[in-house]
Amino acid sequence: MALPGSRPVRAARGTELTARSWQTEAPLRMFHNNLDPEVAERPDDLVVYGGTGRAARSWEAFDAITAELTGLADDETLLVQSGKPVGVLRTNPWAPRVLLANSNLVGDWANWPEFRRLEAEGLTMYGQMTAGSWIYIGTQGILQGTFETFAAVAAKRFGGTLAGTLTLTGGCGGMGGAQPLAVTLNGGVCLIVDVDETRLRRRAGKRYLDRVETDLDAALAAVLTAKEERRALSVGVVGNAAEVFPELLRRGVAIDIVTDQTSAHDPLSYLPVGIGVEEWHDCAAADAEEFTRRARESMAAHVAAMVGFQDAGAEVFDYGNSIRDEARQGGFERAFAFPGFVPAYIRPLFCEGLGPFRWVALSGDPKDIEVTDRAMLELFPENEHLRRWITAAQEHVEFEGLPARICWLGYGDRAKAGVRFNELVASGEISAPIVIGRDHLDSGSVASPYRETEAMIDGSDAIADWPLLNALTAASSGATWVSIHHGGGVGIGRSIHAGQVGVADGTALAAEKLQRLLTNDPALGVMRHVDAGYARAAEVAAERGVRVPIAA
Amino acid sequence: MALPGSRPVRAARGTELTARSWQTEAPLRMFHNNLDPEVAERPDDLVVYGGTGRAARSWEAFDAITAELTGLADDETLLVQSGKPVGVLRTNPWAPRVLLANSNLVGDWANWPEFRRLEAEGLTMYGQMTAGSWIYIGTQGILQGTFETFAAVAAKRFGGTLAGTLTLTGGCGGMGGAQPLAVTLNGGVCLIVDVDETRLRRRAGKRYLDRVETDLDAALAAVLTAKEERRALSVGVVGNAAEVFPELLRRGVAIDIVTDQTSAHDPLSYLPVGIGVEEWHDCAAADAEEFTRRARESMAAHVAAMVGFQDAGAEVFDYGNSIRDEARQGGFERAFAFPGFVPAYIRPLFCEGLGPFRWVALSGDPKDIEVTDRAMLELFPENEHLRRWITAAQEHVEFEGLPARICWLGYGDRAKAGVRFNELVASGEISAPIVIGRDHLDSGSVASPYRETEAMIDGSDAIADWPLLNALTAASSGATWVSIHHGGGVGIGRSIHAGQVGVADGTALAAEKLQRLLTNDPALGVMRHVDAGYARAAEVAAERGVRVPIAA
Ligand SMILES: NC(=O)c1ccc[n+]([C@@H]2O[C@H](COP(=O)([O-])OP(=O)(O)OC[C@H]3O[C@@H](n4cnc5c(N)ncnc54)[C@H](O)[C@@H]3O)[C@@H](O)[C@H]2O)c1
Ligand SMILES: NC(=O)c1ccc[n+]([C@@H]2O[C@H](COP(=O)([O-])OP(=O)(O)OC[C@H]3O[C@@H](n4cnc5c(N)ncnc54)[C@H](O)[C@@H]3O)[C@@H](O)[C@H]2O)c1
């Protein structure tokens, strides 16, 4: 059932303004772009992605936001409270044009029942990370994030490439389906197990997966040959991970990396051994409790095999699906023997202020992104990793909504890229302004003890001062819109995070703003990790001149 | 036991800079002033007020903050994370010079045990409201807040004055002792009951209380005559409120207003009927459980009398000491028959953006405050209420630390006052810049379901987007320092709130900043109450031009 007032939305294209300047045209187009049917999961309900992550609270709020942005002056600021516009203020030209706070609740009330009560009363909405902050860019983010994780695995353990390595994983669904391509883009070989052949076939159709096999021996022969030849290859094999993983362990197959993205976080979405794909939903519906018990039992076998591979020397990690805790409940005691992916691979990147930098061409013209892609490769010629990703993205990514690009950049490089984009807009090489933002999942912008700040070395996982300082910093450094959200990714009560977006409109003021914004924003990431005592962050701060008053 | 590195601190005085400009001298002096022994409760421990509300995390952090503020340029910003300086950034001249986030925790971890664990590890500190945000000004705030509450009672029910009314209350302690003076300043008669004669005598000595009586009949005769003659008078009577209140009800004394500030929130601090003051602490220590039972039984009798007065037509309210809930636990079912003071009196003020405006003379010269006092009376000649307060404050308030003044001002008037102070600094009539801030307890800056946002008409008590938007707005409107805190007033897990301070340094830029900051900050209060559906707020918005896109 669509919300009242629903209609198809698509951002304006081209070089003509529909608002009073590009500083307001930018949030207006990005707000609309988030609801483009190519981008949003359920646009009629204003849902962009991630469960119920919305761009506006109601269609009435949608209309009012659109009207206000259309008329807003360059020294005015629109306030948005959980998807509803609540005020317009006179501020100053350096201030953000839009300030957003979404889904925030006082601690003792920060739980799903209270949130849902307030949502049902029309008093709040769930903003996720980039839905309510108008900088979601579709599925490119998933591919790039997975690519980046496997690149980090390569950097940590295999000399910077996965060439000559074999990765075993499970789950080829909406998110997990990015794994085989992410592995091959890093030069490696991937064997991915899914119970549902149709999920494997869908990915093979889109070139995300090279081959599908129903026979394990055939699949194994293919991946082992490719590994031997140091040739990138991905093979999907139909089977239950809780049977295939232990079988491969028993056979002593030389597997280098093991992870999993079956949807283990919800036991009814994980198929237990002994139940066929056709019977799955009926069985789960008939007796959810018994199904859960059997799913956890299977997950225990699945995770036991993963720990077995780890004992045999493989690199093993949890990829954010909670399978460790489910296996523990299924009776396997050593389930937490391997780490989550953030402490294992992403934190070292965070120490350098590295994180998901993204930009969008407001013109709607894919040629503008081509120009930025080229500019990136020219700016960072020594960055082989970046070249591999940009080349792969050009080949594999179909734009959804306004053309966009994402890549991970660290402290220093983000500002360089932003200033360069602004020059290209000024010179006319890019036809209209570029919007530059990022995910809330970044090095200094989120407190989330079950994910981004899991297992900080100083135990500061739950300290939430950092995302708030991050948002205040963005508002003080020339961002065009700034957001503070609660509960993105891991749910209500479990995270606080901030976002910022700047606009390269080709003006001198934009150049100054981008220089400071894109320096200061990742600086918070470096500072947060210096403060926690990470040696690499202290090195980065010292080398690149990040000013930290007290050493950890 | 003092923290390592402790020493006496006092803000610099006079017109010579110790930092690079007044924009950084101001936070530096105010930071030091918060720790002045005249101002802070336990300066050696960096504790300013309110339990363990601190100005800095450690003396090492104190030194580092002092050093950074001394050297900071006017386009740089210092970040402070729970009392520790964690970074310095290049921002812009409109941006705050200091951004502070104190005591913030992710929701599921927002409880005292986790907070205390992190505090013991040296990873956080408790910022209270104005301790960690460097704008506490001593006990003047308590007197003014109580004055304001009684003024609001007068406005709501007695035509704007308490002349000819009799107020009955209990508890003449640290905070409650401001009640008799607050009532007489509003022209009324106050009878205050305390079991401890020494508490009454101490206040009488300071002219906060006109007379002390040990005999109820004598006390009654005095207050009834004064009421008859419409003469302001306060009388303290020694007795147990749980006996005196019911006795006065039985006698049918014509009491107009009833409240209470015995320390009922902690049953061991409330003396039950039948126990003498001398035996109090021994009894409580010997059997805390039995003492609690008896205290609650007495509170039930005490609150039953309050409800009795209400039934007889009196104005009755809870003054933030939780006595209603204790009486309910003591077996009295109608304990919540009367409201808390915020929904009853303060919310209508919040609807006008009224709240605790305060300012400090950085020179240290009391003459500068005299000049501002005069300016206020000239600016708002029609505001009789303000005149009464300023006159009273001049007579009764002794400055603690740097000379300061507080008064409640609403939307529109705050900006007028700020701009006027800046002119007086520019013209030299005031000898050095004036700092202008406020408490976090304000109309649009706090989410606190047990106090400031109790019983919002739309049920939005726990929505915490507003204080975050408030802080982002301040950072976007020219504030010199901005803070976001968690847990002030009502404790960890129960509140999120924001603060801002501006500096009138006599420059044209400061005038522009103050105009916007002091317009936008209370605008958030009006907007928050328009959004919740308060008719008065909608009127204020319409009359004074506060721009709210969607009516509630
Ligand atoms: N790393 C992160 O930050 C992150 C982000 C988003 C989601 N996730 C988690 O990743 C998981 C996968 O997400 P998705 O969107 O791909 O889910 P999905 O439901 O689209 O796909 C899950 C796949 O697992 C398969 N499967 C189920 N049981 C199986 C079994 N026993 N053996 C083999 N295959 C089995 C299903 O057939 C399906 O194809 C979820 O748990 C999700 O919460 C992690
Ligand atoms: N309104 C607010 O926002 C607000 C702010 C701060 C504190 N408070 C609350 O106000 C209360 C008082 O604070 P305080 O700082 O004055 O406390 P305090 O402990 O200094 O004073 C309490 C007084 O109550 C007297 N008392 C105790 N039992 C009595 C009885 N049975 N009959 C008569 N007198 C009795 C004591 O002798 C003492 O003088 C506390 O509960 C506090 O939490 C409210």
mmCIF file with all atom_site columns, N, CA and C in Angstrom, chain B residues 332-357:
data_model
loop_
_atom_site.group_PDB
_atom_site.id
_atom_site.type_symbol
_atom_site.label_atom_id
_atom_site.label_alt_id
_atom_site.label_comp_id
_atom_site.label_asym_id
_atom_site.label_entity_id
_atom_site.label_seq_id
_atom_site.pdbx_PDB_ins_code
_atom_site.Cartn_x
_atom_site.Cartn_y
_atom_site.Cartn_z
_atom_site.occupancy
_atom_site.B_iso_or_equiv
_atom_site.pdbx_formal_charge
_atom_site.auth_seq_id
_atom_site.auth_comp_id
_atom_site.auth_asym_id
_atom_site.auth_atom_id
_atom_site.pdbx_PDB_model_num
ATOM 1  N N  . PHE B 1 332 ? -0.404 6.212  48.254 1.00 0.00 ? 332 PHE B N  1
ATOM 2  C CA . PHE B 1 332 ? -1.432 7.208  47.934 1.00 0.00 ? 332 PHE B CA 1
ATOM 3  C C  . PHE B 1 332 ? -1.711 7.193  46.436 1.00 0.00 ? 332 PHE B C  1
ATOM 4  N N  . GLU B 1 333 ? -2.927 6.804  46.080 1.00 0.00 ? 333 GLU B N  1
ATOM 5  C CA . GLU B 1 333 ? -3.235 6.565  44.674 1.00 0.00 ? 333 GLU B CA 1
ATOM 6  C C  . GLU B 1 333 ? -3.370 7.803  43.809 1.00 0.00 ? 333 GLU B C  1
ATOM 7  N N  . ARG B 1 334 ? -3.798 8.917  44.395 1.00 0.00 ? 334 ARG B N  1
ATOM 8  C CA . ARG B 1 334 ? -4.054 10.115 43.566 1.00 0.00 ? 334 ARG B CA 1
ATOM 9  C C  . ARG B 1 334 ? -2.832 11.030 43.465 1.00 0.00 ? 334 ARG B C  1
ATOM 10 N N  . ALA B 1 335 ? -1.648 10.461 43.718 1.00 0.00 ? 335 ALA B N  1
ATOM 11 C CA . ALA B 1 335 ? -0.435 11.298 43.795 1.00 0.00 ? 335 ALA B CA 1
ATOM 12 C C  . ALA B 1 335 ? -0.202 12.113 42.528 1.00 0.00 ? 335 ALA B C  1
ATOM 13 N N  . PHE B 1 336 ? -0.568 11.560 41.363 1.00 0.00 ? 336 PHE B N  1
ATOM 14 C CA . PHE B 1 336 ? -0.304 12.301 40.122 1.00 0.00 ? 336 PHE B CA 1
ATOM 15 C C  . PHE B 1 336 ? -1.474 13.215 39.724 1.00 0.00 ? 336 PHE B C  1
ATOM 16 N N  . ALA B 1 337 ? -2.303 13.565 40.720 1.00 0.00 ? 337 ALA B N  1
ATOM 17 C CA . ALA B 1 337 ? -3.434 14.462 40.438 1.00 0.00 ? 337 ALA B CA 1
ATOM 18 C C  . ALA B 1 337 ? -2.955 15.861 40.050 1.00 0.00 ? 337 ALA B C  1
ATOM 19 N N  . PHE B 1 338 ? -1.781 16.271 40.540 1.00 0.00 ? 338 PHE B N  1
ATOM 20 C CA . PHE B 1 338 ? -1.271 17.597 40.139 1.00 0.00 ? 338 PHE B CA 1
ATOM 21 C C  . PHE B 1 338 ? -0.062 17.425 39.207 1.00 0.00 ? 338 PHE B C  1
ATOM 22 N N  . PRO B 1 339 ? 0.196  18.431 38.364 1.00 0.00 ? 339 PRO B N  1
ATOM 23 C CA . PRO B 1 339 ? 1.211  18.296 37.311 1.00 0.00 ? 339 PRO B CA 1
ATOM 24 C C  . PRO B 1 339 ? 2.622  18.672 37.760 1.00 0.00 ? 339 PRO B C  1
ATOM 25 N N  . GLY B 1 340 ? 3.598  18.337 36.937 1.00 0.00 ? 340 GLY B N  1
ATOM 26 C CA . GLY B 1 340 ? 4.966  18.836 37.110 1.00 0.00 ? 340 GLY B CA 1
ATOM 27 C C  . GLY B 1 340 ? 5.050  20.289 36.663 1.00 0.00 ? 340 GLY B C  1
ATOM 28 N N  . PHE B 1 341 ? 6.087  20.993 37.096 1.00 0.00 ? 341 PHE B N  1
ATOM 29 C CA . PHE B 1 341 ? 6.138  22.444 36.843 1.00 0.00 ? 341 PHE B CA 1
ATOM 30 C C  . PHE B 1 341 ? 6.398  22.797 35.383 1.00 0.00 ? 341 PHE B C  1
ATOM 31 N N  . VAL B 1 342 ? 7.098  21.954 34.622 1.00 0.00 ? 342 VAL B N  1
ATOM 32 C CA . VAL B 1 342 ? 7.347  22.329 33.224 1.00 0.00 ? 342 VAL B CA 1
ATOM 33 C C  . VAL B 1 342 ? 6.052  22.317 32.416 1.00 0.00 ? 342 VAL B C  1
ATOM 34 N N  . PRO B 1 343 ? 5.326  21.181 32.362 1.00 0.00 ? 343 PRO B N  1
ATOM 35 C CA . PRO B 1 343 ? 4.072  21.257 31.620 1.00 0.00 ? 343 PRO B CA 1
ATOM 36 C C  . PRO B 1 343 ? 3.119  22.320 32.177 1.00 0.00 ? 343 PRO B C  1
ATOM 37 N N  . ALA B 1 344 ? 3.138  22.536 33.503 1.00 0.00 ? 344 ALA B N  1
ATOM 38 C CA . ALA B 1 344 ? 2.173  23.466 34.095 1.00 0.00 ? 344 ALA B CA 1
ATOM 39 C C  . ALA B 1 344 ? 2.481  24.931 33.795 1.00 0.00 ? 344 ALA B C  1
ATOM 40 N N  . TYR B 1 345 ? 3.749  25.344 33.897 1.00 0.00 ? 345 TYR B N  1
ATOM 41 C CA . TYR B 1 345 ? 4.046  26.782 33.806 1.00 0.00 ? 345 TYR B CA 1
ATOM 42 C C  . TYR B 1 345 ? 5.109  27.148 32.784 1.00 0.00 ? 345 TYR B C  1
ATOM 43 N N  . ILE B 1 346 ? 6.079  26.273 32.621 1.00 0.00 ? 346 ILE B N  1
ATOM 44 C CA . ILE B 1 346 ? 7.229  26.672 31.808 1.00 0.00 ? 346 ILE B CA 1
ATOM 45 C C  . ILE B 1 346 ? 6.946  26.487 30.323 1.00 0.00 ? 346 ILE B C  1
ATOM 46 N N  . ARG B 1 347 ? 6.148  25.450 29.997 1.00 0.00 ? 347 ARG B N  1
ATOM 47 C CA . ARG B 1 347 ? 5.915  25.203 28.570 1.00 0.00 ? 347 ARG B CA 1
ATOM 48 C C  . ARG B 1 347 ? 5.313  26.402 27.843 1.00 0.00 ? 347 ARG B C  1
ATOM 49 N N  . PRO B 1 348 ? 4.332  27.105 28.449 1.00 0.00 ? 348 PRO B N  1
ATOM 50 C CA . PRO B 1 348 ? 3.824  28.295 27.756 1.00 0.00 ? 348 PRO B CA 1
ATOM 51 C C  . PRO B 1 348 ? 4.929  29.320 27.463 1.00 0.00 ? 348 PRO B C  1
ATOM 52 N N  . LEU B 1 349 ? 5.912  29.405 28.364 1.00 0.00 ? 349 LEU B N  1
ATOM 53 C CA . LEU B 1 349 ? 7.039  30.316 28.113 1.00 0.00 ? 349 LEU B CA 1
ATOM 54 C C  . LEU B 1 349 ? 7.872  29.795 26.945 1.00 0.00 ? 349 LEU B C  1
ATOM 55 N N  . PHE B 1 350 ? 8.127  28.481 26.966 1.00 0.00 ? 350 PHE B N  1
ATOM 56 C CA . PHE B 1 350 ? 8.895  27.871 25.878 1.00 0.00 ? 350 PHE B CA 1
ATOM 57 C C  . PHE B 1 350 ? 8.221  28.141 24.518 1.00 0.00 ? 350 PHE B C  1
ATOM 58 N N  . CYS B 1 351 ? 6.896  28.184 24.516 1.00 0.00 ? 351 CYS B N  1
ATOM 59 C CA . CYS B 1 351 ? 6.181  28.449 23.257 1.00 0.00 ? 351 CYS B CA 1
ATOM 60 C C  . CYS B 1 351 ? 6.529  29.815 22.685 1.00 0.00 ? 351 CYS B C  1
ATOM 61 N N  . GLU B 1 352 ? 6.999  30.727 23.505 1.00 0.00 ? 352 GLU B N  1
ATOM 62 C CA . GLU B 1 352 ? 7.398  32.057 23.032 1.00 0.00 ? 352 GLU B CA 1
ATOM 63 C C  . GLU B 1 352 ? 8.910  32.136 22.830 1.00 0.00 ? 352 GLU B C  1
ATOM 64 N N  . GLY B 1 353 ? 9.589  31.003 22.933 1.00 0.00 ? 353 GLY B N  1
ATOM 65 C CA . GLY B 1 353 ? 11.045 31.027 22.839 1.00 0.00 ? 353 GLY B CA 1
ATOM 66 C C  . GLY B 1 353 ? 11.690 31.634 24.071 1.00 0.00 ? 353 GLY B C  1
ATOM 67 N N  . LEU B 1 354 ? 10.913 31.761 25.153 1.00 0.00 ? 354 LEU B N  1
ATOM 68 C CA . LEU B 1 354 ? 11.469 32.289 26.400 1.00 0.00 ? 354 LEU B CA 1
ATOM 69 C C  . LEU B 1 354 ? 12.359 31.250 27.070 1.00 0.00 ? 354 LEU B C  1
ATOM 70 N N  . GLY B 1 355 ? 13.475 31.727 27.630 1.00 0.00 ? 355 GLY B N  1
ATOM 71 C CA . GLY B 1 355 ? 14.370 30.813 28.315 1.00 0.00 ? 355 GLY B CA 1
ATOM 72 C C  . GLY B 1 355 ? 15.494 31.597 28.969 1.00 0.00 ? 355 GLY B C  1
ATOM 73 N N  . PRO B 1 356 ? 16.378 30.866 29.665 1.00 0.00 ? 356 PRO B N  1
ATOM 74 C CA . PRO B 1 356 ? 17.385 31.480 30.541 1.00 0.00 ? 356 PRO B CA 1
ATOM 75 C C  . PRO B 1 356 ? 18.552 32.094 29.778 1.00 0.00 ? 356 PRO B C  1
ATOM 76 N N  . PHE B 1 357 ? 18.394 33.309 29.361 1.00 0.00 ? 357 PHE B N  1
ATOM 77 C CA . PHE B 1 357 ? 19.407 34.136 28.713 1.00 0.00 ? 357 PHE B CA 1
ATOM 78 C C  . PHE B 1 357 ? 20.391 34.608 29.796 1.00 0.00 ? 357 PHE B C  1
#
